Amino acid sequence: MTEIARGLEGVNVTTTKLCRIDGQKGELVYAGYNIYDLAEHSTFEEVAFLLWNQRLPNAEELAALKAELVAERELSPLVNTVLREIWAEVRPMRTLEVAVEIIGAEDRKSSDLSNAQLKKTAARLTAKMATVIAMYDRLRHGKEPVAPRADLNHAANFLWMLTGEEPTELAKRTFDVALILHAEHEMNASTFSAMVTASTLSDMYSAIASAIGTLKGPLHGGANEAVYKVLEEIKTPDQIKAHVDALTARGERVMGIGHRIYKTTDPRANILEKLGHKVAETSPDRHYFDLSLKLRDYLAEKLQGKPLYPNVDFFSASVYKMLGIPSDLYTPIFALARITGWTAHLLEQYADNRLVRPNAVYQGEENKTYQPVATR
Ligand code: ACO
């Protein structure tokens, strides 16, 4: 019997210098650096450089990357016009997909797949995707977009463009760390999707649009918004047991729990939980964070003996809520971070490409006689 690798589980499709995960130990390493160290000491810009170059930048290189990102924040008149046309009808992840394809359509060098040009595209998309999402959110709330500020780093500038208010130091740093945590995760579904598109030598913009479409699903990046919905439904701690028991009795999954690779707590969930405690100290909106902690405890009891633990999405929902971010932006924010990992994998893919084209085992009928439509 031919073996089928359903969901490609356990299949190695390529090599990478970007990320190593040990799902048993709960270890996550970006290009040699442990995620706990990066979350403690680095910034999103440093991590972007690390992923694109497999080394940390010196001061001059970091300043150059920051300046490049700042210079790429503005959107073209065409992207502006399209966003103003579509915001009422189109949800945020699809908006991002559309915007990425338009940014690509306007780039005359989109088919230049040289490493130098691809790195420029990676920085351009990283900068502009943040502006797209902030502008989209402003428009749908009947507000004018807020111009980016050159004196703010990527994380702080996004919060600024979203709210038009100076974020607190704690909010800036929390969001910066959230971006670091979501920046890269080896060969997940959306990264693979980008890889498949790039393997046909289609351009980086189309590969990223593919990745955004894949991230959207609730079994992947969409889980953070799904976690928020669960918290909304549960409402109060006394409802946790009844809600979870009913959900599992129906055979449904608890969002934010479980992972294809991690068979222990996702280290990113640990870091977000720790940050959550800090933010909660001063947040007037800590209810869902406290509810998440209680939900986590009940799930640990209920799922005892099963390798099902909180993943990155479990705490991102309540931490973003405390930062005042609307729940349907959680998955787009994932994309704003993961654009760095996606593009880093694409740099590797274009440098050593092979068309991705697996097989499917045919199980249909054979030797049928064609009947003209009138006789069917
Ligand atoms: N709640 C309840 N049971 C679960 C869950 C869950 N969240 N996840 C897995 N299980 C159970 C399955 O029902 C299955 O049980 P069985 O063996 O008795 O049939 C067992 O655990 C193994 O599940 P699989 O589906 O084989 O595991 P897989 O590796 O495909 O699942 C996935 C990984 C899709 C992430 C899954 O855990 C899930 O659906 N989680 C909820 C969605 C989620 O949080 N996604 C975000 C993942 S992180 C990210 O993408 C950023």
Short mmCIF file of C-alpha atoms and ligand atoms in Angstrom, two decimals:
data_model
loop_
_atom_site.label_atom_id
_atom_site.label_comp_id
_atom_site.label_asym_id
_atom_site.label_seq_id
_atom_site.Cartn_x
_atom_site.Cartn_y
_atom_site.Cartn_z
CA MET A 1 0.00 0.00 0.00
CA THR A 2 1.41 3.40 -0.99
CA GLU A 3 2.02 5.54 2.08
CA ILE A 4 0.37 8.95 2.09
CA ALA A 5 1.88 11.75 4.20
CA ARG A 6 -1.43 13.38 5.10
CA GLY A 7 -0.91 17.04 5.93
CA LEU A 8 2.76 16.41 5.00
CA GLU A 9 3.28 15.63 8.68
CA GLY A 10 6.87 14.65 9.40
CA VAL A 11 7.98 15.35 5.81
CA ASN A 12 11.15 17.44 5.34
CA VAL A 13 10.68 19.63 2.27
CA THR A 14 13.81 21.76 2.41
CA THR A 15 16.71 22.90 4.57
CA THR A 16 16.80 26.29 6.29
CA LYS A 17 19.17 28.45 8.30
CA LEU A 18 16.33 30.50 9.74
CA CYS A 19 14.59 28.59 12.44
CA ARG A 20 14.79 25.47 14.56
CA ILE A 21 11.93 24.19 16.72
CA ASP A 22 12.14 21.41 19.26
CA GLY A 23 8.50 20.56 19.86
CA GLN A 24 9.22 18.18 22.73
CA LYS A 25 11.36 20.63 24.70
CA GLY A 26 9.41 23.73 23.67
CA GLU A 27 12.45 25.34 22.09
CA LEU A 28 12.30 27.99 19.38
CA VAL A 29 15.47 29.39 17.84
CA TYR A 30 15.80 32.06 15.11
CA ALA A 31 19.11 31.74 13.22
CA GLY A 32 20.92 30.51 16.33
CA TYR A 33 19.26 32.84 18.87
CA ASN A 34 16.82 31.51 21.44
CA ILE A 35 13.38 33.19 21.33
CA TYR A 36 13.57 33.98 25.07
CA ASP A 37 16.77 36.02 24.47
CA LEU A 38 15.34 37.78 21.44
CA ALA A 39 12.12 38.65 23.29
CA GLU A 40 14.13 39.99 26.22
CA HIS A 41 16.82 41.96 24.40
CA SER A 42 16.10 42.61 20.72
CA THR A 43 13.68 44.66 18.65
CA PHE A 44 11.50 43.71 15.69
CA GLU A 45 13.82 45.59 13.32
CA GLU A 46 16.83 43.62 14.62
CA VAL A 47 14.94 40.36 14.18
CA ALA A 48 13.95 41.33 10.63
CA PHE A 49 17.62 41.92 9.82
CA LEU A 50 18.56 38.66 11.53
CA LEU A 51 16.08 36.68 9.43
CA TRP A 52 17.07 38.35 6.16
CA ASN A 53 20.81 38.01 6.81
CA GLN A 54 21.19 35.23 9.40
CA ARG A 55 23.17 37.52 11.68
CA LEU A 56 22.37 40.45 13.94
CA PRO A 57 23.09 43.92 12.50
CA ASN A 58 25.77 46.30 13.76
CA ALA A 59 24.62 49.81 14.72
CA GLU A 60 25.15 51.22 11.22
CA GLU A 61 23.28 48.35 9.54
CA LEU A 62 20.41 48.63 11.98
CA ALA A 63 20.13 52.38 11.39
CA ALA A 64 20.11 51.77 7.62
CA LEU A 65 17.33 49.17 7.88
CA LYS A 66 15.26 51.43 10.15
CA ALA A 67 15.63 54.28 7.65
CA GLU A 68 14.65 52.00 4.77
CA LEU A 69 11.51 50.86 6.62
CA VAL A 70 10.57 54.46 7.46
CA ALA A 71 11.06 55.50 3.82
CA GLU A 72 8.74 52.69 2.65
CA ARG A 73 5.82 53.43 4.99
CA GLU A 74 3.80 55.68 2.69
CA LEU A 75 1.25 54.08 0.35
CA SER A 76 0.91 54.96 -3.33
CA PRO A 77 -2.12 56.94 -4.58
CA LEU A 78 -3.47 53.73 -6.18
CA VAL A 79 -3.30 51.71 -2.94
CA ASN A 80 -4.90 54.67 -1.11
CA THR A 81 -7.74 54.83 -3.65
CA VAL A 82 -8.37 51.08 -3.59
CA LEU A 83 -8.46 50.98 0.23
CA ARG A 84 -10.98 53.81 0.27
CA GLU A 85 -13.12 51.88 -2.24
CA ILE A 86 -13.08 48.46 -0.61
CA TRP A 87 -12.97 48.92 3.18
CA ALA A 88 -16.73 48.62 3.64
CA GLU A 89 -17.02 45.30 1.80
CA VAL A 90 -13.72 43.53 2.38
CA ARG A 91 -12.42 41.96 5.59
CA PRO A 92 -8.91 42.84 6.85
CA MET A 93 -6.96 39.76 5.70
CA ARG A 94 -8.34 39.96 2.18
CA THR A 95 -7.62 43.71 2.18
CA LEU A 96 -4.02 42.88 2.96
CA GLU A 97 -3.91 40.32 0.16
CA VAL A 98 -5.35 42.80 -2.35
CA ALA A 99 -2.99 45.58 -1.19
CA VAL A 100 0.07 43.33 -1.50
CA GLU A 101 -0.83 42.43 -5.09
CA ILE A 102 -1.33 46.13 -5.98
CA ILE A 103 1.98 47.09 -4.38
CA GLY A 104 3.50 44.33 -6.52
CA ALA A 105 1.72 45.51 -9.66
CA GLU A 106 3.24 48.97 -9.14
CA ASP A 107 6.76 47.63 -8.69
CA ARG A 108 8.43 47.59 -12.10
CA LYS A 109 11.15 45.39 -10.67
CA SER A 110 8.80 42.75 -9.26
CA SER A 111 10.18 40.08 -11.59
CA ASP A 112 13.80 40.82 -10.58
CA LEU A 113 14.53 37.83 -8.34
CA SER A 114 18.09 38.88 -7.40
CA ASN A 115 18.87 38.68 -3.69
CA ALA A 116 19.44 42.48 -3.43
CA GLN A 117 16.12 43.32 -5.07
CA LEU A 118 14.21 40.69 -3.06
CA LYS A 119 15.54 42.17 0.19
CA LYS A 120 14.21 45.58 -0.90
CA THR A 121 10.83 43.99 -1.60
CA ALA A 122 10.88 42.33 1.84
CA ALA A 123 11.51 45.67 3.56
CA ARG A 124 8.90 47.43 1.38
CA LEU A 125 6.19 44.90 2.24
CA THR A 126 7.11 44.89 5.93
CA ALA A 127 6.72 48.67 6.09
CA LYS A 128 3.68 49.09 3.86
CA MET A 129 1.56 46.23 5.22
CA ALA A 130 1.50 47.98 8.60
CA THR A 131 0.26 51.20 6.98
CA VAL A 132 -2.40 49.28 5.00
CA ILE A 133 -3.90 47.70 8.10
CA ALA A 134 -3.84 50.88 10.17
CA MET A 135 -5.41 52.88 7.33
CA TYR A 136 -8.09 50.22 6.77
CA ASP A 137 -9.04 50.31 10.45
CA ARG A 138 -9.21 54.12 10.50
CA LEU A 139 -11.42 54.23 7.39
CA ARG A 140 -13.92 51.69 8.70
CA HIS A 141 -14.24 53.69 11.91
CA GLY A 142 -15.04 56.79 9.88
CA LYS A 143 -11.67 58.37 10.68
CA GLU A 144 -8.99 59.76 8.41
CA PRO A 145 -5.73 57.78 8.21
CA VAL A 146 -2.90 58.93 10.49
CA ALA A 147 0.39 59.67 8.72
CA PRO A 148 3.35 57.51 9.81
CA ARG A 149 5.93 59.05 12.15
CA ALA A 150 9.60 58.74 11.27
CA ASP A 151 10.71 59.04 14.90
CA LEU A 152 8.87 55.86 15.95
CA ASN A 153 10.01 52.29 15.46
CA HIS A 154 7.90 49.83 13.50
CA ALA A 155 5.82 48.59 16.45
CA ALA A 156 5.19 52.02 17.98
CA ASN A 157 4.43 53.57 14.60
CA PHE A 158 1.78 50.95 13.90
CA LEU A 159 0.02 51.68 17.21
CA TRP A 160 0.32 55.39 16.46
CA MET A 161 -1.19 55.02 12.96
CA LEU A 162 -3.96 52.85 14.39
CA THR A 163 -5.03 55.16 17.23
CA GLY A 164 -3.54 58.57 16.47
CA GLU A 165 -2.29 58.57 20.06
CA GLU A 166 1.20 58.20 21.47
CA PRO A 167 1.37 54.65 22.89
CA THR A 168 2.77 54.11 26.39
CA GLU A 169 6.29 52.69 26.72
CA LEU A 170 4.81 49.43 27.96
CA ALA A 171 2.40 49.20 25.01
CA LYS A 172 5.25 49.93 22.57
CA ARG A 173 7.48 47.25 24.04
CA THR A 174 4.67 44.69 24.39
CA PHE A 175 3.72 45.09 20.75
CA ASP A 176 7.37 45.01 19.67
CA VAL A 177 7.81 41.68 21.49
CA ALA A 178 4.57 40.32 20.04
CA LEU A 179 5.94 41.07 16.56
CA ILE A 180 9.23 39.34 17.43
CA LEU A 181 7.36 36.25 18.65
CA HIS A 182 5.30 35.99 15.47
CA ALA A 183 8.13 36.79 13.04
CA GLU A 184 9.18 33.28 12.10
CA HIS A 185 8.20 29.64 12.64
CA GLU A 186 9.95 27.29 10.24
CA MET A 187 7.83 25.43 7.66
CA ASN A 188 4.31 26.29 8.84
CA ALA A 189 1.35 26.22 6.42
CA SER A 190 1.58 29.85 5.24
CA THR A 191 5.36 29.71 4.77
CA PHE A 192 4.96 26.53 2.76
CA SER A 193 2.27 28.19 0.70
CA ALA A 194 4.64 31.08 -0.09
CA MET A 195 7.34 28.55 -0.94
CA VAL A 196 5.10 26.66 -3.39
CA THR A 197 4.19 29.88 -5.21
CA ALA A 198 7.82 31.06 -5.36
CA SER A 199 8.97 27.65 -6.58
CA THR A 200 7.23 28.36 -9.90
CA LEU A 201 9.43 31.50 -10.08
CA SER A 202 6.38 33.68 -9.58
CA ASP A 203 7.36 36.91 -7.83
CA MET A 204 7.65 37.65 -4.10
CA TYR A 205 4.43 39.70 -3.99
CA SER A 206 2.33 36.80 -5.29
CA ALA A 207 4.08 34.40 -2.93
CA ILE A 208 3.20 36.67 -0.01
CA ALA A 209 -0.41 37.04 -1.18
CA SER A 210 -0.59 33.20 -1.15
CA ALA A 211 0.83 33.14 2.37
CA ILE A 212 -1.69 35.72 3.61
CA GLY A 213 -4.57 33.65 2.22
CA THR A 214 -3.22 30.59 4.01
CA LEU A 215 -2.60 32.35 7.32
CA LYS A 216 -6.24 33.48 7.38
CA GLY A 217 -7.65 30.04 8.27
CA PRO A 218 -8.73 29.29 11.86
CA LEU A 219 -6.41 26.29 12.13
CA HIS A 220 -3.45 28.65 11.55
CA GLY A 221 -3.22 32.42 12.07
CA GLY A 222 -6.97 32.84 12.35
CA ALA A 223 -6.88 31.04 15.70
CA ASN A 224 -6.09 34.23 17.66
CA GLU A 225 -9.35 35.85 16.58
CA ALA A 226 -11.13 32.54 17.23
CA VAL A 227 -9.71 32.53 20.80
CA TYR A 228 -11.16 36.00 21.31
CA LYS A 229 -14.59 34.75 20.16
CA VAL A 230 -14.37 31.88 22.66
CA LEU A 231 -13.56 34.35 25.48
CA GLU A 232 -16.51 36.49 24.38
CA GLU A 233 -18.79 33.46 24.51
CA ILE A 234 -17.51 32.27 27.90
CA LYS A 235 -17.86 35.78 29.39
CA THR A 236 -17.25 34.89 33.05
CA PRO A 237 -15.04 32.32 34.85
CA ASP A 238 -18.05 30.38 36.16
CA GLN A 239 -19.00 29.58 32.55
CA ILE A 240 -15.63 28.04 31.61
CA LYS A 241 -16.43 24.46 32.59
CA ALA A 242 -19.87 24.35 30.94
CA HIS A 243 -18.57 26.00 27.76
CA VAL A 244 -15.49 23.79 27.33
CA ASP A 245 -17.34 20.60 28.25
CA ALA A 246 -20.09 21.34 25.72
CA LEU A 247 -17.52 22.20 23.04
CA THR A 248 -15.52 19.00 23.51
CA ALA A 249 -18.71 16.89 23.76
CA ARG A 250 -19.58 18.17 20.28
CA GLY A 251 -16.09 17.05 19.16
CA GLU A 252 -15.00 20.62 18.51
CA ARG A 253 -11.49 21.95 19.11
CA VAL A 254 -10.51 24.51 21.68
CA MET A 255 -8.88 27.35 19.82
CA GLY A 256 -5.36 28.40 20.85
CA ILE A 257 -4.63 24.89 22.10
CA GLY A 258 -2.53 22.23 20.39
CA HIS A 259 0.15 22.44 17.76
CA ARG A 260 1.48 20.22 14.99
CA ILE A 261 5.03 20.56 16.33
CA TYR A 262 4.83 21.55 20.03
CA LYS A 263 3.93 18.74 22.38
CA THR A 264 4.49 21.01 25.39
CA THR A 265 3.67 24.69 25.96
CA ASP A 266 4.68 26.87 23.03
CA PRO A 267 7.49 29.12 24.37
CA ARG A 268 5.80 32.09 22.71
CA ALA A 269 2.71 31.50 24.87
CA ASN A 270 4.93 31.58 27.98
CA ILE A 271 6.47 34.91 26.92
CA LEU A 272 3.09 36.43 26.06
CA GLU A 273 1.64 35.29 29.37
CA LYS A 274 4.49 36.98 31.25
CA LEU A 275 4.01 40.17 29.25
CA GLY A 276 0.26 39.93 29.80
CA HIS A 277 0.76 40.04 33.57
CA LYS A 278 2.76 43.30 33.20
CA VAL A 279 0.18 44.92 30.92
CA ALA A 280 -2.70 43.75 33.14
CA GLU A 281 -1.22 45.59 36.17
CA THR A 282 -2.31 48.91 34.68
CA SER A 283 -4.96 47.86 32.18
CA PRO A 284 -8.62 48.75 32.75
CA ASP A 285 -9.39 45.94 30.31
CA ARG A 286 -7.77 42.92 31.96
CA HIS A 287 -10.92 40.78 32.18
CA TYR A 288 -10.17 38.54 29.16
CA PHE A 289 -6.59 38.06 30.29
CA ASP A 290 -7.76 36.83 33.70
CA LEU A 291 -10.35 34.67 31.96
CA SER A 292 -7.60 33.20 29.72
CA LEU A 293 -5.54 32.26 32.78
CA LYS A 294 -8.50 30.45 34.31
CA LEU A 295 -9.38 28.82 30.98
CA ARG A 296 -5.78 27.62 30.63
CA ASP A 297 -5.94 26.06 34.14
CA TYR A 298 -9.21 24.28 33.43
CA LEU A 299 -7.94 22.97 30.08
CA ALA A 300 -4.76 21.68 31.75
CA GLU A 301 -6.97 19.69 34.11
CA LYS A 302 -9.39 18.49 31.43
CA LEU A 303 -6.80 17.59 28.78
CA GLN A 304 -4.41 15.97 31.27
CA GLY A 305 -2.36 13.24 29.62
CA LYS A 306 -2.92 14.62 26.09
CA PRO A 307 -0.15 16.62 24.39
CA LEU A 308 -2.37 19.68 24.09
CA TYR A 309 -1.01 22.95 25.50
CA PRO A 310 -1.49 26.67 24.81
CA ASN A 311 0.01 27.88 21.54
CA VAL A 312 1.04 31.43 20.60
CA ASP A 313 -2.54 32.41 19.79
CA PHE A 314 -3.88 31.54 23.23
CA PHE A 315 -2.56 34.65 25.00
CA SER A 316 -2.13 36.97 22.02
CA ALA A 317 -5.92 37.46 21.95
CA SER A 318 -6.22 38.85 25.49
CA VAL A 319 -2.91 40.78 25.32
CA TYR A 320 -4.01 42.55 22.11
CA LYS A 321 -7.36 43.25 23.72
CA MET A 322 -5.57 45.04 26.58
CA LEU A 323 -3.66 47.08 23.97
CA GLY A 324 -7.04 48.20 22.59
CA ILE A 325 -6.67 46.40 19.24
CA PRO A 326 -9.91 45.24 17.51
CA SER A 327 -10.15 41.42 17.41
CA ASP A 328 -10.38 41.10 13.63
CA LEU A 329 -6.95 42.76 13.36
CA TYR A 330 -5.25 39.99 15.36
CA THR A 331 -4.62 37.81 12.31
CA PRO A 332 -3.47 40.74 10.12
CA ILE A 333 -1.06 41.66 12.93
CA PHE A 334 0.28 38.11 12.76
CA ALA A 335 0.92 38.77 9.05
CA LEU A 336 2.61 42.12 9.83
CA ALA A 337 5.16 40.16 11.86
CA ARG A 338 5.39 36.96 9.80
CA ILE A 339 6.13 38.92 6.61
CA THR A 340 9.75 38.92 7.80
CA GLY A 341 9.88 35.12 8.17
CA TRP A 342 7.97 34.50 4.94
CA THR A 343 10.30 36.73 2.93
CA ALA A 344 13.39 35.26 4.63
CA HIS A 345 12.30 31.76 3.52
CA LEU A 346 11.65 33.12 0.04
CA LEU A 347 15.21 34.49 -0.10
CA GLU A 348 16.39 30.94 0.62
CA GLN A 349 13.96 29.45 -1.89
CA TYR A 350 14.85 31.75 -4.80
CA ALA A 351 18.57 31.23 -4.14
CA ASP A 352 18.20 27.45 -4.48
CA ASN A 353 14.92 26.79 -6.23
CA ARG A 354 13.23 23.56 -7.14
CA LEU A 355 9.62 23.43 -8.32
CA VAL A 356 7.38 22.05 -5.57
CA ARG A 357 5.27 19.39 -7.21
CA PRO A 358 4.30 16.37 -5.10
CA ASN A 359 2.10 13.46 -6.23
CA ALA A 360 -1.44 12.37 -5.48
CA VAL A 361 -2.39 8.71 -5.57
CA TYR A 362 -5.31 8.18 -7.95
CA GLN A 363 -8.24 6.29 -6.47
CA GLY A 364 -10.93 7.13 -9.02
CA GLU A 365 -12.56 4.99 -11.68
CA GLU A 366 -10.90 3.76 -14.90
CA ASN A 367 -11.88 2.86 -18.47
CA LYS A 368 -15.16 4.73 -18.59
CA THR A 369 -16.91 5.29 -21.95
CA TYR A 370 -17.54 8.92 -22.90
CA GLN A 371 -21.26 9.71 -23.34
CA PRO A 372 -22.32 12.83 -25.27
CA VAL A 373 -24.10 15.36 -23.03
CA ALA A 374 -27.51 14.74 -24.66
CA THR A 375 -27.49 11.09 -23.59
CA ARG A 376 -26.32 11.59 -19.99
N1 ACO B 1 -8.80 20.96 21.11
C1 ACO B 1 -9.19 19.68 21.37
N2 ACO B 1 -8.58 18.61 20.85
C2 ACO B 1 -7.55 18.82 20.01
C3 ACO B 1 -7.08 20.11 19.71
C4 ACO B 1 -7.77 21.20 20.29
N3 ACO B 1 -7.40 22.46 20.04
N4 ACO B 1 -6.04 20.02 18.87
C5 ACO B 1 -5.85 18.73 18.63
N5 ACO B 1 -6.76 18.00 19.33
C6 ACO B 1 -6.85 16.55 19.37
C7 ACO B 1 -7.45 16.00 18.09
O1 ACO B 1 -8.86 15.92 18.14
C8 ACO B 1 -6.80 14.65 18.02
O2 ACO B 1 -7.45 13.78 18.94
P1 ACO B 1 -7.65 12.22 18.58
O3 ACO B 1 -6.27 11.68 18.38
O4 ACO B 1 -8.35 11.70 19.78
O5 ACO B 1 -8.45 12.20 17.32
C9 ACO B 1 -5.40 14.90 18.57
O6 ACO B 1 -5.53 16.03 19.43
C10 ACO B 1 -4.37 15.19 17.48
O7 ACO B 1 -4.89 16.19 16.64
P2 ACO B 1 -4.43 16.42 15.13
O8 ACO B 1 -5.55 17.10 14.40
O9 ACO B 1 -3.89 15.17 14.52
O10 ACO B 1 -3.23 17.38 15.34
P3 ACO B 1 -2.69 18.38 14.28
O11 ACO B 1 -1.24 18.33 14.36
O12 ACO B 1 -3.28 18.24 12.93
O13 ACO B 1 -3.31 19.73 14.88
C11 ACO B 1 -3.71 21.98 15.12
C12 ACO B 1 -2.66 20.89 15.03
C13 ACO B 1 -4.44 22.11 13.76
C14 ACO B 1 -3.04 23.29 15.44
C15 ACO B 1 -4.75 21.60 16.23
O14 ACO B 1 -4.10 21.42 17.47
C16 ACO B 1 -5.87 22.62 16.34
O15 ACO B 1 -6.83 22.54 15.58
N6 ACO B 1 -5.75 23.60 17.30
C17 ACO B 1 -6.75 24.62 17.45
C18 ACO B 1 -6.49 25.72 16.43
C19 ACO B 1 -5.27 26.55 16.79
O16 ACO B 1 -5.10 26.98 17.91
N7 ACO B 1 -4.45 26.81 15.76
C20 ACO B 1 -3.25 27.64 15.92
C21 ACO B 1 -2.01 26.80 15.83
S1 ACO B 1 -0.57 27.83 16.09
C22 ACO B 1 -0.44 28.71 14.66
O17 ACO B 1 -0.79 28.29 13.61
C23 ACO B 1 0.09 29.99 14.78
#
